[in-house]
mmCIF file of C-alpha atoms and ligand atoms in Angstrom:
data_model
loop_
_atom_site.group_PDB
_atom_site.id
_atom_site.type_symbol
_atom_site.label_atom_id
_atom_site.label_comp_id
_atom_site.label_asym_id
_atom_site.label_seq_id
_atom_site.Cartn_x
_atom_site.Cartn_y
_atom_site.Cartn_z
ATOM 1 C CA MET F 1 79.383 115.053 113.477
ATOM 2 C CA TYR F 2 81.363 112.888 115.808
ATOM 3 C CA GLY F 3 82.961 115.234 118.333
ATOM 4 C CA ASP F 4 84.391 117.902 116.039
ATOM 5 C CA LYS F 5 84.796 115.500 113.099
ATOM 6 C CA ARG F 6 82.585 115.442 110.012
ATOM 7 C CA VAL F 7 81.384 111.964 109.056
ATOM 8 C CA SER F 8 80.823 110.732 105.475
ATOM 9 C CA VAL F 9 79.223 107.472 104.387
ATOM 10 C CA VAL F 10 79.964 106.098 100.896
ATOM 11 C CA LEU F 11 77.435 103.716 99.313
ATOM 12 C CA PRO F 12 78.512 101.995 96.076
ATOM 13 C CA ALA F 13 75.408 101.070 94.102
ATOM 14 C CA TYR F 14 74.916 98.817 91.127
ATOM 15 C CA ASN F 15 71.218 98.104 90.582
ATOM 16 C CA GLU F 16 70.118 98.720 94.169
ATOM 17 C CA GLU F 17 66.763 100.427 93.499
ATOM 18 C CA SER F 18 64.859 98.358 96.036
ATOM 19 C CA HIS F 19 66.822 99.457 99.095
ATOM 20 C CA ILE F 20 68.947 102.510 98.304
ATOM 21 C CA ARG F 21 66.438 104.977 99.752
ATOM 22 C CA THR F 22 65.955 103.076 102.997
ATOM 23 C CA ALA F 23 69.713 102.582 103.308
ATOM 24 C CA VAL F 24 70.481 106.303 102.995
ATOM 25 C CA GLU F 25 67.779 107.101 105.561
ATOM 26 C CA ASP F 26 69.041 104.388 107.909
ATOM 27 C CA PHE F 27 72.619 105.728 107.933
ATOM 28 C CA LEU F 28 71.390 109.306 108.422
ATOM 29 C CA ALA F 29 69.167 108.136 111.287
ATOM 30 C CA SER F 30 72.304 107.252 113.243
ATOM 31 C CA GLY F 31 72.390 110.977 114.027
ATOM 32 C CA VAL F 32 76.135 111.358 113.426
ATOM 33 C CA VAL F 33 76.405 111.172 109.639
ATOM 34 C CA ASP F 34 76.905 114.524 107.890
ATOM 35 C CA GLU F 35 77.080 113.351 104.309
ATOM 36 C CA VAL F 36 76.043 110.272 102.341
ATOM 37 C CA VAL F 37 77.656 109.813 98.925
ATOM 38 C CA VAL F 38 75.855 107.372 96.618
ATOM 39 C CA VAL F 39 78.111 106.181 93.799
ATOM 40 C CA ASP F 40 75.883 104.964 90.993
ATOM 41 C CA ASN F 41 77.908 102.496 88.958
ATOM 42 C CA ASN F 42 75.962 102.354 85.640
ATOM 43 C CA SER F 43 72.821 100.974 87.268
ATOM 44 C CA ARG F 44 70.229 99.949 84.706
ATOM 45 C CA ASP F 45 67.357 100.152 87.182
ATOM 46 C CA ARG F 46 65.941 103.138 89.101
ATOM 47 C CA THR F 47 68.808 103.414 91.605
ATOM 48 C CA ALA F 48 69.655 107.007 90.599
ATOM 49 C CA GLU F 49 66.008 108.150 90.687
ATOM 50 C CA GLU F 50 65.523 106.629 94.128
ATOM 51 C CA ALA F 51 68.776 108.143 95.434
ATOM 52 C CA ARG F 52 67.663 111.596 94.220
ATOM 53 C CA LYS F 53 64.679 111.390 96.567
ATOM 54 C CA THR F 54 67.058 111.338 99.541
ATOM 55 C CA ALA F 55 69.465 113.804 101.121
ATOM 56 C CA ALA F 56 72.414 111.894 99.643
ATOM 57 C CA ARG F 57 74.817 113.347 97.099
ATOM 58 C CA LEU F 58 74.658 111.284 93.939
ATOM 59 C CA VAL F 59 77.720 110.781 91.734
ATOM 60 C CA SER F 60 78.016 108.559 88.668
ATOM 61 C CA GLU F 61 81.061 106.368 88.188
ATOM 62 C CA PRO F 62 81.346 105.043 84.618
ATOM 63 C CA ALA F 63 84.204 102.567 85.278
ATOM 64 C CA GLN F 64 82.340 99.391 86.185
ATOM 65 C CA GLY F 65 83.358 97.535 89.316
ATOM 66 C CA TYR F 66 83.068 97.403 93.066
ATOM 67 C CA GLY F 67 86.588 98.821 93.543
ATOM 68 C CA HIS F 68 86.081 101.593 91.006
ATOM 69 C CA ALA F 69 82.844 102.596 92.732
ATOM 70 C CA LEU F 70 84.418 102.649 96.199
ATOM 71 C CA ARG F 71 87.541 104.499 95.055
ATOM 72 C CA ARG F 72 85.355 107.154 93.441
ATOM 73 C CA GLY F 73 83.416 107.462 96.692
ATOM 74 C CA LEU F 74 86.643 107.860 98.654
ATOM 75 C CA ARG F 75 87.664 110.702 96.322
ATOM 76 C CA GLU F 76 84.261 112.404 96.587
ATOM 77 C CA ALA F 77 83.727 112.145 100.351
ATOM 78 C CA GLU F 78 84.509 115.341 102.219
ATOM 79 C CA GLY F 79 84.361 114.158 105.833
ATOM 80 C CA ASP F 80 87.197 113.912 108.356
ATOM 81 C CA LEU F 81 86.066 110.326 108.943
ATOM 82 C CA VAL F 82 84.978 108.336 105.883
ATOM 83 C CA ILE F 83 82.861 105.199 106.236
ATOM 84 C CA LEU F 84 82.323 102.667 103.457
ATOM 85 C CA ALA F 85 79.109 100.636 103.517
ATOM 86 C CA GLU F 86 76.589 99.006 101.154
ATOM 87 C CA PRO F 87 73.022 100.015 100.314
ATOM 88 C CA ASP F 88 71.659 96.469 100.199
ATOM 89 C CA GLY F 89 70.315 96.089 103.739
ATOM 90 C CA THR F 90 73.167 93.891 104.956
ATOM 91 C CA PHE F 91 74.562 96.535 107.330
ATOM 92 C CA ILE F 92 72.812 98.469 110.101
ATOM 93 C CA GLY F 93 73.084 102.253 110.174
ATOM 94 C CA ARG F 94 73.680 102.440 113.909
ATOM 95 C CA ASP F 95 76.771 100.200 113.589
ATOM 96 C CA VAL F 96 78.637 103.296 112.403
ATOM 97 C CA LEU F 97 78.681 104.276 116.090
ATOM 98 C CA LYS F 98 80.858 101.235 116.830
ATOM 99 C CA LEU F 99 83.322 102.206 114.096
ATOM 100 C CA LEU F 100 83.379 105.792 115.350
ATOM 101 C CA ALA F 101 84.093 104.771 118.936
ATOM 102 C CA TYR F 102 87.257 102.981 117.768
ATOM 103 C CA SER F 103 88.261 105.795 115.398
ATOM 104 C CA GLU F 104 89.489 107.699 118.415
ATOM 105 C CA ASP F 105 92.369 105.220 118.767
ATOM 106 C CA PHE F 106 92.790 103.884 115.224
ATOM 107 C CA ASP F 107 93.352 105.175 111.682
ATOM 108 C CA MET F 108 91.282 102.438 110.073
ATOM 109 C CA VAL F 109 88.452 100.463 111.690
ATOM 110 C CA CYS F 110 87.282 97.440 109.678
ATOM 111 C CA GLY F 111 84.105 95.520 110.395
ATOM 112 C CA THR F 112 84.011 91.738 110.532
ATOM 113 C CA ARG F 113 80.910 89.787 109.524
ATOM 114 C CA THR F 114 82.101 86.426 110.793
ATOM 115 C CA THR F 115 81.082 86.825 114.440
ATOM 116 C CA ARG F 116 78.448 84.110 114.842
ATOM 117 C CA GLU F 117 76.306 86.061 117.302
ATOM 118 C CA LEU F 118 75.903 88.943 114.832
ATOM 119 C CA ILE F 119 75.143 86.925 111.695
ATOM 120 C CA TRP F 120 71.414 87.222 111.153
ATOM 121 C CA GLU F 121 69.405 84.219 110.043
ATOM 122 C CA GLN F 122 68.845 85.410 106.460
ATOM 123 C CA ALA F 123 72.449 86.540 105.946
ATOM 124 C CA ASN F 124 74.523 85.089 103.129
ATOM 125 C CA MET F 125 77.258 83.856 105.461
ATOM 126 C CA GLY F 126 77.083 80.068 105.453
ATOM 127 C CA TRP F 127 80.012 77.962 106.663
ATOM 128 C CA PHE F 128 81.890 78.095 103.354
ATOM 129 C CA LEU F 129 81.827 81.894 103.081
ATOM 130 C CA ARG F 130 82.545 82.301 106.771
ATOM 131 C CA ILE F 131 85.590 80.021 106.742
ATOM 132 C CA GLY F 132 86.752 81.387 103.383
ATOM 133 C CA ASN F 133 86.605 84.997 104.583
ATOM 134 C CA TRP F 134 88.354 84.019 107.779
ATOM 135 C CA ALA F 135 91.126 82.065 106.011
ATOM 136 C CA VAL F 136 91.954 84.833 103.549
ATOM 137 C CA ALA F 137 91.897 87.359 106.394
ATOM 138 C CA LYS F 138 94.345 85.199 108.367
ATOM 139 C CA ALA F 139 96.676 85.030 105.340
ATOM 140 C CA LEU F 140 96.578 88.825 105.158
ATOM 141 C CA GLN F 141 97.175 89.116 108.898
ATOM 142 C CA PHE F 142 100.217 86.840 108.962
ATOM 143 C CA LEU F 143 101.818 87.894 105.674
ATOM 144 C CA HIS F 144 101.445 91.602 106.374
ATOM 145 C CA ASP F 145 101.905 91.675 110.137
ATOM 146 C CA GLY F 146 98.370 92.839 110.849
ATOM 147 C CA PRO F 147 96.153 92.845 113.941
ATOM 148 C CA SER F 148 93.785 89.909 114.463
ATOM 149 C CA LEU F 149 91.664 89.742 111.281
ATOM 150 C CA SER F 150 88.705 87.441 110.645
ATOM 151 C CA ASP F 151 87.046 88.846 107.511
ATOM 152 C CA CYS F 152 88.632 89.917 104.217
ATOM 153 C CA GLY F 153 85.463 91.186 102.576
ATOM 154 C CA CYS F 154 83.519 93.454 104.889
ATOM 155 C CA THR F 155 82.702 96.714 103.126
ATOM 156 C CA LEU F 156 81.643 98.371 106.383
ATOM 157 C CA ARG F 157 84.772 100.153 107.551
ATOM 158 C CA LEU F 158 86.061 103.571 108.530
ATOM 159 C CA ILE F 159 89.185 105.441 107.556
ATOM 160 C CA ARG F 160 90.449 108.742 108.886
ATOM 161 C CA ARG F 161 91.139 111.444 106.327
ATOM 162 C CA SER F 162 94.830 111.608 107.262
ATOM 163 C CA ALA F 163 95.167 107.855 106.572
ATOM 164 C CA LEU F 164 93.124 108.064 103.394
ATOM 165 C CA GLU F 165 95.423 110.761 102.045
ATOM 166 C CA ARG F 166 98.410 108.486 102.675
ATOM 167 C CA ILE F 167 97.072 105.462 100.756
ATOM 168 C CA GLN F 168 94.607 106.882 98.225
ATOM 169 C CA GLY F 169 97.065 107.412 95.372
ATOM 170 C CA ARG F 170 98.264 103.804 95.589
ATOM 171 C CA LEU F 171 94.901 102.030 95.370
ATOM 172 C CA THR F 172 94.808 100.072 92.111
ATOM 173 C CA VAL F 173 92.024 97.477 92.263
ATOM 174 C CA GLY F 174 88.799 98.214 90.385
ATOM 175 C CA GLY F 175 87.153 94.826 90.810
ATOM 176 C CA SER F 176 85.463 92.890 93.581
ATOM 177 C CA HIS F 177 88.722 92.095 95.425
ATOM 178 C CA PHE F 178 89.353 95.758 96.307
ATOM 179 C CA LEU F 179 89.097 95.635 100.109
ATOM 180 C CA PRO F 180 92.335 93.846 101.156
ATOM 181 C CA GLU F 181 94.450 96.356 99.235
ATOM 182 C CA MET F 182 93.257 99.155 101.536
ATOM 183 C CA VAL F 183 94.279 97.156 104.599
ATOM 184 C CA ILE F 184 97.651 96.077 103.167
ATOM 185 C CA LEU F 185 98.625 99.639 102.201
ATOM 186 C CA ALA F 186 97.615 100.907 105.630
ATOM 187 C CA LEU F 187 99.643 98.196 107.388
ATOM 188 C CA ARG F 188 102.658 98.881 105.141
ATOM 189 C CA ASP F 189 102.497 102.525 106.243
ATOM 190 C CA ARG F 190 102.352 101.466 109.883
ATOM 191 C CA LEU F 191 98.896 102.977 110.311
ATOM 192 C CA ARG F 192 96.863 101.709 113.245
ATOM 193 C CA VAL F 193 94.293 99.181 112.005
ATOM 194 C CA ILE F 194 91.713 97.278 114.061
ATOM 195 C CA GLU F 195 88.852 94.930 113.255
ATOM 196 C CA ILE F 196 85.568 94.907 115.199
ATOM 197 C CA PRO F 197 82.374 92.787 114.954
ATOM 198 C CA VAL F 198 79.384 94.234 113.120
ATOM 199 C CA ASN F 199 75.895 92.971 112.329
ATOM 200 C CA TYR F 200 75.414 91.151 109.048
ATOM 201 C CA ARG F 201 71.880 90.749 107.757
ATOM 202 C CA GLY F 202 70.156 89.278 104.738
ATOM 203 C CA ARG F 203 70.336 91.238 101.529
ATOM 204 C CA VAL F 204 67.541 93.067 99.718
ATOM 205 C CA GLY F 205 67.896 92.528 95.955
ATOM 206 C CA GLU F 206 70.313 90.414 93.994
ATOM 207 C CA SER F 207 73.886 89.759 95.144
ATOM 208 C CA LYS F 208 76.503 90.433 92.468
ATOM 209 C CA ILE F 209 79.648 89.077 94.125
ATOM 210 C CA THR F 210 79.081 86.312 96.652
ATOM 211 C CA GLY F 211 75.662 85.302 95.323
ATOM 212 C CA THR F 212 77.223 82.510 93.238
ATOM 213 C CA MET F 213 79.991 80.004 93.981
ATOM 214 C CA LYS F 214 81.799 81.140 90.830
ATOM 215 C CA GLY F 215 81.791 84.799 91.901
ATOM 216 C CA THR F 216 82.865 83.869 95.407
ATOM 217 C CA LEU F 217 85.787 81.723 94.248
ATOM 218 C CA ARG F 218 86.937 84.252 91.662
ATOM 219 C CA THR F 219 86.965 87.029 94.253
ATOM 220 C CA GLY F 220 88.709 84.810 96.805
ATOM 221 C CA PHE F 221 91.483 83.806 94.399
ATOM 222 C CA ASN F 222 91.977 87.407 93.290
ATOM 223 C CA MET F 223 92.302 88.445 96.936
ATOM 224 C CA ILE F 224 94.892 85.739 97.652
ATOM 225 C CA ALA F 225 96.885 86.727 94.548
ATOM 226 C CA LEU F 226 96.791 90.364 95.644
ATOM 227 C CA ILE F 227 97.942 89.520 99.182
ATOM 228 C CA LEU F 228 100.840 87.429 97.829
ATOM 229 C CA ARG F 229 101.811 89.995 95.202
ATOM 230 C CA HIS F 230 102.063 92.736 97.793
ATOM 231 C CA ARG F 231 104.059 90.433 100.083
ATOM 232 C CA ILE F 232 106.575 89.603 97.347
ATOM 233 C CA ALA F 233 106.872 93.269 96.366
ATOM 234 C CA ALA F 234 107.470 94.346 99.981
HETATM 235 N N1 GDP A 1 79.631 93.409 92.188
HETATM 236 C C1 GDP A 1 79.558 94.692 91.955
HETATM 237 N N2 GDP A 1 79.099 95.485 92.918
HETATM 238 C C2 GDP A 1 79.044 96.779 92.659
HETATM 239 C C3 GDP A 1 79.477 97.296 91.419
HETATM 240 N N3 GDP A 1 79.343 98.582 91.473
HETATM 241 C C4 GDP A 1 78.832 98.873 92.659
HETATM 242 N N4 GDP A 1 78.610 97.761 93.407
HETATM 243 C C5 GDP A 1 78.062 97.692 94.786
HETATM 244 O O1 GDP A 1 78.983 97.033 95.657
HETATM 245 C C6 GDP A 1 78.305 96.351 96.700
HETATM 246 C C7 GDP A 1 78.722 94.891 96.791
HETATM 247 O O2 GDP A 1 78.013 94.052 95.918
HETATM 248 P P1 GDP A 1 77.007 92.924 96.419
HETATM 249 O O3 GDP A 1 76.167 92.537 95.258
HETATM 250 O O4 GDP A 1 76.256 93.383 97.631
HETATM 251 O O5 GDP A 1 77.953 91.737 96.820
HETATM 252 P P2 GDP A 1 77.863 90.836 98.127
HETATM 253 O O6 GDP A 1 77.957 91.798 99.273
HETATM 254 O O7 GDP A 1 78.997 89.890 98.016
HETATM 255 O O8 GDP A 1 76.527 90.170 98.078
HETATM 256 C C8 GDP A 1 76.818 96.584 96.435
HETATM 257 O O9 GDP A 1 76.432 97.691 97.197
HETATM 258 C C9 GDP A 1 76.785 96.880 94.940
HETATM 259 O O10 GDP A 1 75.646 97.618 94.572
HETATM 260 C C10 GDP A 1 79.959 96.410 90.400
HETATM 261 O O11 GDP A 1 80.322 96.779 89.295
HETATM 262 N N5 GDP A 1 79.984 95.135 90.733
HETATM 263 MG MG1 MG A 2 76.316 93.158 99.712
#
């Protein structure tokens, strides 16, 4: 609980057997999380078995994709405040406290992983990814009249239930470029959005999006197309 608000954490998981258990325990150890929802996205490893050993609620999402997994988690979560994260060791459980502190003044609190002081040595955030994330975030900021944004791809974020209810039915992206759509829809609805620095560590297990240059570029181009499409449609 945070004050009188119930807190949910959503963890999308595609082949995350090596860290899913630790991740669930780490978020629960923050002391404020009431519910962890693990969305197993057709994992071929022991992700589901490992998740069952924890206090998390496990749901299976058959539609493959990062966006599909997160959207399912957003539908399943029951909290007043819903936090998206990843079970790969890149985020720190106690950082939810930073998101929660800002949730008192904002409808959506997005993390940014491009703050140099919080990028851990092993993190996959070299200069190309850092500048790329920053540049796409700036395009979103200027084209959609947002607050200062410096990362377009940070899963760690919080949304209030009232805001989620406003945008949920209009989320369309099932793939890896899902995140900017959430921000754009919130900004279009004049919801209060803020971005704050969070820790970004090295990953446990294999990266499926930004682990390769091809995956990174594909996701980046899809995000830019999405940002432009929404701008033209506005
Ligand atoms: N890429 C990808 N990730 C998925 C999928 N379903 C769930 N996920 C989860 O989404 C998160 C992001 O993927 P990840 O490999 O960490 O990408 P990275 O953060 O760019 O290294 C992880 O927690 C994955 O387990 C999917 O179909 N594709
Ligand atoms: Mg990751």
